[in-house]
């Protein structure tokens, strides 16, 4: 393929973002340059997510937008990857003739070869083998999209069987990388100037490799290099929260005091039907254990409203658990049937209007809680790691992953990746507003 430009559209979670970073690195190594304008692209890669609502429709709408560009550039190649590609397979090729390459979640390393084959033969190509090595792309090839925070995938796939989730079908069973390869990648990222790393996995705290469990891995990464300022990870499952895991937040100073721990429901009936493996009380006990070791631990969670069979009493139980959990943030989703899940066999019996009402009630409750919680930070000085500078304003994250906006002077040397101190002057449900303390680190 002649030298040209590529454009990537990514849907979904941090895992997909990291996969898109790997694709970007592969395409750049193949001689293509990134473009932010789809109009000038010679390769378009659409990275799909099967978890979000109307996932397949989003893909076909995207391809529909892009197929007209082939009239202007007949050499344009459109590739589709991610969980929808893995789940729906060659049905995508049949429904979307404009797609030239279909690539599975474990087959990214084959992308450039398939693009070349499609280019030379004029035939469409696919690779959808979930047994392929998902960790075969060299770490130094990954083109990270953030100047501040680097993602490192440590677990691929999931062994849980949650009724609403398609990940085991699209990502396969859990496969863990060796701790040596993870530490080596993180050291290479530190060499490249990164100071914050986020370990990724669909169930990251289920990590286990030859006797090394996830708390062991956290300690190995934490102690590997003092250039690491902040260590994060996502997403965790409550079943893997225990004493050893919880102690890490007290004993590892560079481990950020933040945890995303999905609860999904506060109703024991719904939790059992979802196959989550815990009761509401057991979930709250795990939160208490975590906070026993780190009182200021920031917590966020996912909740699904309108799951099949969810009664008003079930929803009220969810509202109570959310109130008791005192989350710093909450991601609320309206249930919708997903192909490839066991829950799709159940009647979607909560009316859409009722799902939206429950979303509104729970969201308003959580927003009030977040505003009140964030108000307690007014007057405090927070360390902020800068994510973005635009015009006269910067924004970044505290160790607790709270978003802070503040103004900067015209001659400021502040840039993404810089650590600064900010005095908090205002609080909102989803962010803080502050004033720069003049002492760049």
CSV table of C-alpha atoms in Angstrom, one decimal:
chain,number,residue,atom,x,y,z
A,1,UNK,CA,0.0,0.0,0.0
A,2,UNK,CA,1.4,3.4,-1.0
A,3,UNK,CA,2.2,6.0,1.7
A,4,UNK,CA,-1.0,7.7,2.7
A,5,UNK,CA,-3.1,8.7,5.7
A,6,UNK,CA,-5.3,6.8,8.1
A,7,UNK,CA,-8.4,7.7,10.2
A,8,UNK,CA,-9.6,5.8,13.3
A,9,UNK,CA,-13.1,6.0,14.8
A,10,UNK,CA,-13.3,4.3,18.2
A,11,UNK,CA,-16.5,3.3,20.2
A,12,UNK,CA,-16.5,1.9,23.7
A,13,UNK,CA,-14.2,1.3,26.6
A,14,UNK,CA,-10.5,1.9,27.4
A,15,UNK,CA,-9.7,-1.6,26.0
A,16,UNK,CA,-10.9,-0.4,22.6
A,17,UNK,CA,-9.0,2.8,22.9
A,18,UNK,CA,-5.9,0.8,23.6
A,19,UNK,CA,-6.6,-1.5,20.7
A,20,UNK,CA,-7.0,1.6,18.4
A,21,UNK,CA,-3.6,2.8,19.7
A,22,UNK,CA,-2.1,-0.6,18.6
A,23,UNK,CA,-3.8,-0.2,15.2
A,24,UNK,CA,-2.4,3.3,14.9
A,25,UNK,CA,1.1,2.0,15.6
A,26,UNK,CA,0.7,-0.8,13.0
A,27,UNK,CA,-0.5,1.6,10.3
A,28,UNK,CA,2.3,4.1,11.1
A,29,UNK,CA,4.9,1.4,10.9
A,30,UNK,CA,3.4,0.5,7.5
A,31,UNK,CA,4.0,4.0,6.3
A,32,UNK,CA,0.7,5.8,6.9
A,33,UNK,CA,0.3,9.1,8.8
A,34,UNK,CA,-2.6,9.9,11.1
A,35,UNK,CA,-5.3,12.4,10.0
A,36,UNK,CA,-8.1,13.9,12.0
A,37,UNK,CA,-10.1,14.4,8.8
A,38,UNK,CA,-11.8,11.4,7.3
A,39,UNK,CA,-12.0,13.2,4.0
A,40,UNK,CA,-8.3,12.7,3.3
A,41,UNK,CA,-7.9,9.2,4.6
A,42,UNK,CA,-6.7,6.2,2.6
A,43,UNK,CA,-7.5,3.8,5.4
A,44,UNK,CA,-10.4,4.1,7.7
A,45,UNK,CA,-10.6,1.8,10.8
A,46,UNK,CA,-13.8,1.6,12.8
A,47,UNK,CA,-13.3,0.0,16.2
A,48,UNK,CA,-16.6,-1.2,17.5
A,49,UNK,CA,-18.2,-1.9,20.9
A,50,UNK,CA,-20.9,-4.6,21.5
A,51,UNK,CA,-21.7,-3.4,25.0
A,52,UNK,CA,-23.2,0.0,24.2
A,53,UNK,CA,-26.7,0.3,23.0
A,54,UNK,CA,-27.4,-0.1,19.3
A,55,UNK,CA,-23.8,-1.2,18.7
A,56,UNK,CA,-24.4,-2.8,15.3
A,57,UNK,CA,-26.5,0.2,14.1
A,58,UNK,CA,-23.7,2.6,15.0
A,59,UNK,CA,-21.3,0.5,12.9
A,60,UNK,CA,-23.5,0.4,9.9
A,61,UNK,CA,-24.3,4.1,10.1
A,62,UNK,CA,-20.5,4.8,10.3
A,63,UNK,CA,-19.8,2.7,7.3
A,64,UNK,CA,-22.7,4.3,5.5
A,65,UNK,CA,-21.1,7.7,6.1
A,66,UNK,CA,-17.8,6.5,4.8
A,67,UNK,CA,-18.7,4.5,1.7
A,68,UNK,CA,-19.4,7.6,-0.4
A,69,UNK,CA,-15.7,8.6,0.0
A,70,UNK,CA,-14.7,5.6,-2.2
A,71,UNK,CA,-16.1,7.5,-5.2
A,72,UNK,CA,-13.6,10.3,-4.5
A,73,UNK,CA,-10.8,7.9,-3.6
A,74,UNK,CA,-11.3,4.4,-5.2
A,75,UNK,CA,-8.2,3.1,-3.4
A,76,UNK,CA,-9.8,3.9,0.1
A,77,UNK,CA,-9.9,0.8,2.3
A,78,UNK,CA,-12.4,0.5,5.2
A,79,UNK,CA,-11.5,-1.9,8.0
A,80,UNK,CA,-13.8,-2.9,10.9
A,81,UNK,CA,-12.6,-4.3,14.2
A,82,UNK,CA,-13.7,-4.7,17.8
A,83,UNK,CA,-16.4,-6.6,19.5
A,84,UNK,CA,-19.2,-6.2,17.0
A,85,UNK,CA,-16.8,-7.5,14.3
A,86,UNK,CA,-16.0,-10.5,16.4
A,87,UNK,CA,-19.6,-11.1,17.3
A,88,UNK,CA,-21.3,-10.6,14.0
A,89,UNK,CA,-18.4,-11.8,11.8
A,90,UNK,CA,-19.0,-12.1,8.1
A,91,UNK,CA,-22.6,-10.9,8.4
A,92,UNK,CA,-21.0,-7.4,8.4
A,93,UNK,CA,-19.3,-8.2,5.1
A,94,UNK,CA,-22.7,-9.2,3.7
A,95,UNK,CA,-24.6,-6.2,5.0
A,96,UNK,CA,-21.9,-3.6,4.3
A,97,UNK,CA,-20.2,-4.2,0.9
A,98,UNK,CA,-18.0,-1.2,1.5
A,99,UNK,CA,-16.1,-3.0,4.2
A,100,UNK,CA,-12.8,-4.4,2.9
A,101,UNK,CA,-11.3,-6.0,6.0
A,102,UNK,CA,-12.9,-7.5,9.1
A,103,UNK,CA,-10.5,-8.0,12.0
A,104,UNK,CA,-11.3,-9.8,15.3
A,105,UNK,CA,-10.3,-8.8,18.8
A,106,UNK,CA,-7.3,-11.1,18.9
A,107,UNK,CA,-6.2,-10.6,15.3
A,108,UNK,CA,-5.0,-7.0,15.2
A,109,UNK,CA,-1.5,-8.1,14.2
A,110,UNK,CA,-2.9,-9.3,10.9
A,111,UNK,CA,-4.4,-6.0,9.9
A,112,UNK,CA,-1.8,-4.5,7.6
A,113,UNK,CA,-1.3,-7.9,5.9
A,114,UNK,CA,-5.0,-8.1,5.2
A,115,UNK,CA,-5.1,-4.5,4.0
A,116,UNK,CA,-2.3,-5.2,1.5
A,117,UNK,CA,-4.1,-8.4,0.3
A,118,UNK,CA,-7.4,-6.5,-0.2
A,119,UNK,CA,-5.5,-3.8,-2.0
A,120,UNK,CA,-3.7,-6.2,-4.4
A,121,UNK,CA,-6.5,-8.7,-5.0
A,122,UNK,CA,-9.6,-6.4,-4.8
A,123,UNK,CA,-11.1,-9.1,-2.6
A,124,UNK,CA,-12.3,-8.6,1.0
A,125,UNK,CA,-10.4,-10.2,3.8
A,126,UNK,CA,-11.1,-11.3,7.4
A,127,UNK,CA,-9.5,-12.8,10.5
A,128,UNK,CA,-11.7,-13.7,13.5
A,129,UNK,CA,-9.7,-16.3,15.5
A,130,UNK,CA,-10.2,-15.7,19.2
A,131,UNK,CA,-7.5,-18.3,20.0
A,132,UNK,CA,-4.8,-16.1,18.4
A,133,UNK,CA,-2.2,-14.4,20.6
A,134,UNK,CA,-3.8,-11.1,21.6
A,135,UNK,CA,-0.4,-9.8,23.0
A,136,UNK,CA,1.7,-10.2,19.9
A,137,UNK,CA,2.0,-6.5,19.0
A,138,UNK,CA,5.3,-5.1,20.3
A,139,UNK,CA,4.9,-2.6,23.0
A,140,UNK,CA,7.1,0.0,21.4
A,141,UNK,CA,4.9,-0.1,18.3
A,142,UNK,CA,1.8,1.2,20.2
A,143,UNK,CA,0.9,4.8,19.3
A,144,UNK,CA,-0.5,6.1,22.5
A,145,UNK,CA,-3.2,8.8,22.1
A,146,UNK,CA,-2.6,10.6,25.4
A,147,UNK,CA,0.5,12.6,26.3
A,148,UNK,CA,-0.3,12.1,30.0
A,149,UNK,CA,-1.7,8.6,30.6
A,150,UNK,CA,-0.7,5.3,28.9
A,151,UNK,CA,-2.9,2.2,28.8
A,152,UNK,CA,-1.3,-1.2,29.3
A,153,UNK,CA,-3.5,-4.3,28.7
A,154,UNK,CA,-2.6,-7.1,31.2
A,155,UNK,CA,-5.7,-9.4,30.8
A,156,UNK,CA,-7.6,-10.2,27.7
A,157,UNK,CA,-11.1,-11.8,27.9
A,158,UNK,CA,-13.3,-12.8,30.9
A,159,UNK,CA,-14.2,-16.0,32.7
A,160,UNK,CA,-17.4,-14.6,34.3
A,161,UNK,CA,-20.8,-15.4,32.8
A,162,UNK,CA,-22.9,-12.3,33.5
A,163,UNK,CA,-26.2,-12.7,31.8
A,164,UNK,CA,-26.2,-9.2,30.2
A,165,UNK,CA,-22.6,-9.2,29.0
A,166,UNK,CA,-21.2,-10.3,25.6
A,167,UNK,CA,-17.5,-9.9,26.4
A,168,UNK,CA,-16.8,-13.7,26.9
A,169,UNK,CA,-18.2,-14.2,23.4
A,170,UNK,CA,-16.2,-11.4,21.8
A,171,UNK,CA,-13.0,-11.4,23.8
A,172,UNK,CA,-12.8,-15.1,24.8
A,173,UNK,CA,-11.6,-16.6,28.1
A,174,UNK,CA,-9.1,-14.8,30.3
A,175,UNK,CA,-5.6,-14.8,29.1
A,176,UNK,CA,-2.9,-13.0,31.2
A,177,UNK,CA,0.4,-11.5,30.1
A,178,UNK,CA,3.6,-12.4,32.0
A,179,UNK,CA,4.5,-9.9,34.8
A,180,UNK,CA,7.9,-9.5,33.2
A,181,UNK,CA,6.5,-8.3,29.9
A,182,UNK,CA,4.1,-5.9,31.7
A,183,UNK,CA,6.9,-4.3,33.7
A,184,UNK,CA,9.1,-4.1,30.6
A,185,UNK,CA,6.4,-2.2,28.7
A,186,UNK,CA,5.9,0.2,31.6
A,187,UNK,CA,9.6,0.9,31.8
A,188,UNK,CA,9.6,1.7,28.1
A,189,UNK,CA,6.7,4.0,28.6
A,190,UNK,CA,8.5,5.8,31.4
A,191,UNK,CA,11.5,6.1,29.0
A,192,UNK,CA,9.1,7.9,26.6
A,193,UNK,CA,8.1,10.4,29.2
A,194,UNK,CA,4.9,8.9,30.6
A,195,UNK,CA,4.3,9.1,34.4
A,196,UNK,CA,0.9,7.6,34.7
A,197,UNK,CA,-0.1,4.1,33.7
A,198,UNK,CA,-3.5,2.4,33.7
A,199,UNK,CA,-3.6,-1.4,33.7
A,200,UNK,CA,-6.5,-2.7,31.6
A,201,UNK,CA,-8.5,-5.8,31.6
A,202,UNK,CA,-12.2,-6.7,31.3
A,203,UNK,CA,-11.8,-8.1,34.8
A,204,UNK,CA,-8.4,-6.8,35.6
A,205,UNK,CA,-8.3,-7.9,39.2
A,206,UNK,CA,-8.8,-11.5,38.2
A,207,UNK,CA,-5.2,-11.4,36.8
A,208,UNK,CA,-3.1,-14.5,37.6
A,209,UNK,CA,0.0,-15.7,35.9
A,210,UNK,CA,1.9,-18.7,37.3
A,211,UNK,CA,1.2,-17.9,40.9
A,212,UNK,CA,1.4,-14.1,40.5
A,213,UNK,CA,-2.0,-12.6,41.4
A,214,UNK,CA,-3.2,-9.1,40.8
A,215,UNK,CA,-2.0,-7.6,44.2
A,216,UNK,CA,1.4,-9.2,43.4
A,217,UNK,CA,1.4,-7.5,40.0
A,218,UNK,CA,0.5,-4.1,41.5
A,219,UNK,CA,3.4,-4.4,43.8
A,220,UNK,CA,5.8,-5.4,41.1
A,221,UNK,CA,4.7,-2.5,38.8
A,222,UNK,CA,4.7,0.0,41.7
A,223,UNK,CA,8.2,-0.9,42.8
A,224,UNK,CA,9.7,-1.2,39.4
A,225,UNK,CA,10.6,2.4,38.8
A,226,UNK,CA,10.3,5.6,40.8
A,227,UNK,CA,9.6,7.6,37.6
A,228,UNK,CA,6.0,6.2,37.8
A,229,UNK,CA,4.0,8.9,39.6
A,230,UNK,CA,0.5,7.3,39.4
A,231,UNK,CA,-0.6,3.7,38.9
A,232,UNK,CA,-4.3,3.0,38.0
A,233,UNK,CA,-6.3,0.0,36.8
A,234,UNK,CA,-9.7,-0.8,35.4
A,235,UNK,CA,-12.2,-2.6,35.4
A,236,UNK,CA,-12.5,-4.7,38.6
A,237,UNK,CA,-15.0,-7.3,39.7
A,238,UNK,CA,-16.3,-7.3,43.3
A,239,UNK,CA,-15.7,-11.1,43.6
A,240,UNK,CA,-11.9,-10.5,43.5
A,241,UNK,CA,-11.9,-7.8,46.2
A,242,UNK,CA,-10.3,-9.2,49.4
A,243,UNK,CA,-8.0,-8.3,52.2
A,244,UNK,CA,-4.8,-8.7,50.1
A,245,UNK,CA,-6.2,-6.6,47.3
A,246,UNK,CA,-7.5,-3.9,49.7
A,247,UNK,CA,-4.2,-3.5,51.5
A,248,UNK,CA,-2.6,-2.4,48.3
A,249,UNK,CA,-4.4,1.0,48.6
A,250,UNK,CA,-2.9,1.5,52.0
A,251,UNK,CA,0.6,0.2,51.3
A,252,UNK,CA,1.5,1.4,47.8
A,253,UNK,CA,1.8,5.3,47.8
A,254,UNK,CA,1.9,5.6,44.0
A,255,UNK,CA,-1.3,3.5,43.6
A,256,UNK,CA,-4.0,6.1,42.9
A,257,UNK,CA,-6.7,6.1,45.5
A,258,UNK,CA,-9.4,5.4,42.9
A,259,UNK,CA,-11.4,2.3,42.1
A,260,UNK,CA,-14.1,1.6,39.5
A,261,UNK,CA,-16.2,-1.3,40.9
A,262,UNK,CA,-19.4,-2.0,39.0
A,263,UNK,CA,-22.4,-3.0,41.2
A,264,UNK,CA,-25.0,-3.3,38.3
A,265,UNK,CA,-27.9,-3.6,40.7
A,266,UNK,CA,-28.8,-3.3,44.4
A,267,UNK,CA,-31.5,-6.0,44.2
A,268,UNK,CA,-30.4,-9.5,45.3
A,269,UNK,CA,-33.0,-11.0,42.9
A,270,UNK,CA,-31.6,-9.1,39.9
A,271,UNK,CA,-28.0,-9.7,41.0
A,272,UNK,CA,-28.7,-13.4,41.1
A,273,UNK,CA,-30.4,-13.4,37.7
A,274,UNK,CA,-27.4,-11.4,36.3
A,275,UNK,CA,-25.1,-14.1,37.7
A,276,UNK,CA,-22.9,-11.5,39.4
A,277,UNK,CA,-21.8,-13.8,42.2
A,278,UNK,CA,-22.6,-11.5,45.2
A,279,UNK,CA,-25.4,-10.0,47.2
A,280,UNK,CA,-26.0,-6.3,47.8
A,281,UNK,CA,-24.8,-6.7,51.4
A,282,UNK,CA,-21.6,-8.6,50.3
A,283,UNK,CA,-20.9,-5.8,47.8
A,284,UNK,CA,-21.2,-3.1,50.5
A,285,UNK,CA,-19.0,-5.2,52.9
A,286,UNK,CA,-16.3,-5.2,50.2
A,287,UNK,CA,-16.6,-1.4,50.0
A,288,UNK,CA,-16.3,-1.2,53.8
A,289,UNK,CA,-13.1,-3.4,53.6
A,290,UNK,CA,-11.6,-1.1,51.0
A,291,UNK,CA,-12.4,2.0,53.0
A,292,UNK,CA,-11.0,0.4,56.1
A,293,UNK,CA,-7.6,0.4,54.4
A,294,UNK,CA,-8.0,3.7,52.5
A,295,UNK,CA,-10.6,6.0,54.0
A,296,UNK,CA,-10.3,8.6,51.2
A,297,UNK,CA,-10.7,6.0,48.4
A,298,UNK,CA,-12.7,7.4,45.5
A,299,UNK,CA,-15.2,4.9,44.1
A,300,UNK,CA,-17.3,4.8,40.9
A,301,UNK,CA,-19.6,2.1,39.6
A,302,UNK,CA,-21.9,1.0,36.8
A,303,UNK,CA,-25.6,0.4,37.2
A,304,UNK,CA,-28.1,-1.1,34.8
A,305,UNK,CA,-31.8,0.0,35.2
A,306,UNK,CA,-34.7,-1.7,33.5
A,307,UNK,CA,-33.2,-5.2,33.5
A,308,UNK,CA,-35.8,-7.9,32.6
A,309,UNK,CA,-38.1,-8.4,35.6
A,310,UNK,CA,-36.8,-5.4,37.6
A,311,UNK,CA,-39.7,-4.3,39.8
A,312,UNK,CA,-40.2,-1.0,41.5
A,313,UNK,CA,-38.9,-2.7,44.7
A,314,UNK,CA,-35.8,-3.9,42.9
A,315,UNK,CA,-35.1,-0.4,41.7
A,316,UNK,CA,-35.7,1.1,45.1
A,317,UNK,CA,-33.1,-1.4,46.4
A,318,UNK,CA,-30.6,-0.1,43.8
A,319,UNK,CA,-31.2,3.5,44.9
A,320,UNK,CA,-30.6,2.5,48.5
A,321,UNK,CA,-27.3,0.7,47.7
A,322,UNK,CA,-26.1,3.7,45.6
A,323,UNK,CA,-26.9,6.0,48.5
A,324,UNK,CA,-25.1,3.8,51.0
A,325,UNK,CA,-22.1,3.4,48.7
A,326,UNK,CA,-21.4,7.1,48.5
A,327,UNK,CA,-20.0,6.9,45.0
A,328,UNK,CA,-17.8,9.7,43.6
A,329,UNK,CA,-19.3,8.9,40.2
A,330,UNK,CA,-21.9,6.6,38.6
A,331,UNK,CA,-22.4,5.3,35.1
A,332,UNK,CA,-26.0,4.4,34.6
A,333,UNK,CA,-27.2,2.4,31.6
A,334,UNK,CA,-30.7,1.5,30.4
A,335,UNK,CA,-30.9,-2.2,29.8
A,336,UNK,CA,-31.3,-3.2,26.1
A,337,UNK,CA,-31.0,-6.8,24.8
A,338,UNK,CA,-27.6,-7.7,23.4
A,339,UNK,CA,-27.1,-10.5,20.8
A,340,UNK,CA,-24.9,-13.2,22.2
A,341,UNK,CA,-26.0,-12.8,25.9
A,342,UNK,CA,-28.2,-15.2,27.9
A,343,UNK,CA,-30.4,-12.3,29.0
A,344,UNK,CA,-31.6,-11.8,25.4
A,345,UNK,CA,-33.8,-14.9,26.0
A,346,UNK,CA,-35.7,-13.0,28.6
A,347,UNK,CA,-38.7,-10.7,27.9
A,348,UNK,CA,-37.6,-7.0,27.8
A,349,UNK,CA,-40.6,-6.3,30.0
A,350,UNK,CA,-39.7,-2.9,31.5
A,351,UNK,CA,-41.2,-0.2,29.2
A,352,UNK,CA,-38.7,2.2,27.7
A,353,UNK,CA,-40.5,5.2,29.3
A,354,UNK,CA,-40.1,3.5,32.7
A,355,UNK,CA,-36.4,2.8,32.1
A,356,UNK,CA,-35.9,6.5,31.3
A,357,UNK,CA,-37.8,7.5,34.5
A,358,UNK,CA,-35.6,5.2,36.6
A,359,UNK,CA,-32.5,6.6,35.0
A,360,UNK,CA,-33.6,10.1,35.8
A,361,UNK,CA,-34.5,9.4,39.4
A,362,UNK,CA,-31.2,7.6,40.1
A,363,UNK,CA,-29.1,10.1,38.1
A,364,UNK,CA,-30.6,13.1,40.0
A,365,UNK,CA,-30.0,11.3,43.3
A,366,UNK,CA,-26.3,10.6,42.4
A,367,UNK,CA,-25.8,14.2,41.0
A,368,UNK,CA,-27.0,15.6,44.4
A,369,UNK,CA,-24.6,13.3,46.2
A,370,UNK,CA,-21.7,14.2,43.9
A,371,UNK,CA,-22.2,17.9,44.3
A,372,UNK,CA,-22.3,17.6,48.0
A,373,UNK,CA,-19.2,15.4,48.1
A,374,UNK,CA,-17.3,17.7,45.8
A,375,UNK,CA,-18.2,20.7,47.8
A,376,UNK,CA,-16.0,19.3,50.6
A,377,UNK,CA,-12.9,19.9,48.5
A,378,UNK,CA,-13.4,23.7,48.2
A,379,UNK,CA,-10.4,25.4,49.9
A,380,UNK,CA,-8.1,22.4,49.6
A,381,UNK,CA,-5.0,22.2,47.4
A,382,UNK,CA,-5.0,19.3,45.0
A,383,UNK,CA,-2.2,17.8,42.9
A,384,UNK,CA,-3.4,17.9,39.3
A,385,UNK,CA,-1.7,16.0,36.4
A,386,UNK,CA,-2.5,17.9,33.3
A,387,UNK,CA,-4.4,16.2,30.4
A,388,UNK,CA,-5.1,19.1,28.2
A,389,UNK,CA,-4.2,22.8,27.7
A,390,UNK,CA,-6.4,24.9,25.4
A,391,UNK,CA,-6.3,28.6,25.1
A,392,UNK,CA,-6.0,30.1,28.6
A,393,UNK,CA,-7.4,27.0,30.4
A,394,UNK,CA,-6.0,23.7,31.5
A,395,UNK,CA,-7.7,20.6,32.8
A,396,UNK,CA,-6.4,17.5,34.5
A,397,UNK,CA,-7.0,14.8,37.1
A,398,UNK,CA,-6.3,14.6,40.8
A,399,UNK,CA,-5.0,11.3,42.2
A,400,UNK,CA,-8.6,10.5,43.0
A,401,UNK,CA,-9.4,10.9,39.3
A,402,UNK,CA,-11.5,14.1,39.9
A,403,UNK,CA,-11.5,16.4,36.9
A,404,UNK,CA,-10.2,20.0,37.7
A,405,UNK,CA,-10.4,23.0,35.4
A,406,UNK,CA,-8.3,26.1,36.0
A,407,UNK,CA,-7.0,29.2,34.2
A,408,UNK,CA,-3.3,29.5,33.3
A,409,UNK,CA,-1.3,32.7,32.5
A,410,UNK,CA,-0.4,33.4,28.8
A,411,UNK,CA,3.3,32.7,29.3
A,412,UNK,CA,2.7,29.5,31.2
A,413,UNK,CA,5.0,26.5,30.6
A,414,UNK,CA,2.3,24.1,31.7
A,415,UNK,CA,1.7,21.3,29.3
A,416,UNK,CA,0.1,17.8,29.3
A,417,UNK,CA,2.0,15.6,31.6
A,418,UNK,CA,2.9,18.4,34.0
A,419,UNK,CA,2.0,18.2,37.7
A,420,UNK,CA,0.8,21.3,39.4
A,421,UNK,CA,-1.0,22.3,42.6
A,422,UNK,CA,-4.4,23.8,42.3
A,423,UNK,CA,-6.5,25.4,45.0
A,424,UNK,CA,-10.1,24.3,44.6
A,425,UNK,CA,-12.5,27.3,44.5
A,426,UNK,CA,-15.7,25.8,43.1
A,427,UNK,CA,-17.5,22.4,43.0
A,428,UNK,CA,-19.9,20.9,40.5
A,429,UNK,CA,-21.4,17.4,40.3
A,430,UNK,CA,-18.9,16.2,37.7
A,431,UNK,CA,-15.9,18.5,38.1
A,432,UNK,CA,-14.0,21.0,40.2
A,433,UNK,CA,-12.8,24.5,39.4
A,434,UNK,CA,-9.6,25.9,40.9
A,435,UNK,CA,-6.8,28.4,40.8
A,436,UNK,CA,-3.3,27.6,40.0
A,437,UNK,CA,-0.8,27.7,42.9
A,438,UNK,CA,2.4,29.0,41.4
A,439,UNK,CA,4.7,26.1,41.8
A,440,UNK,CA,5.1,23.8,38.8
A,441,UNK,CA,6.8,20.5,39.7
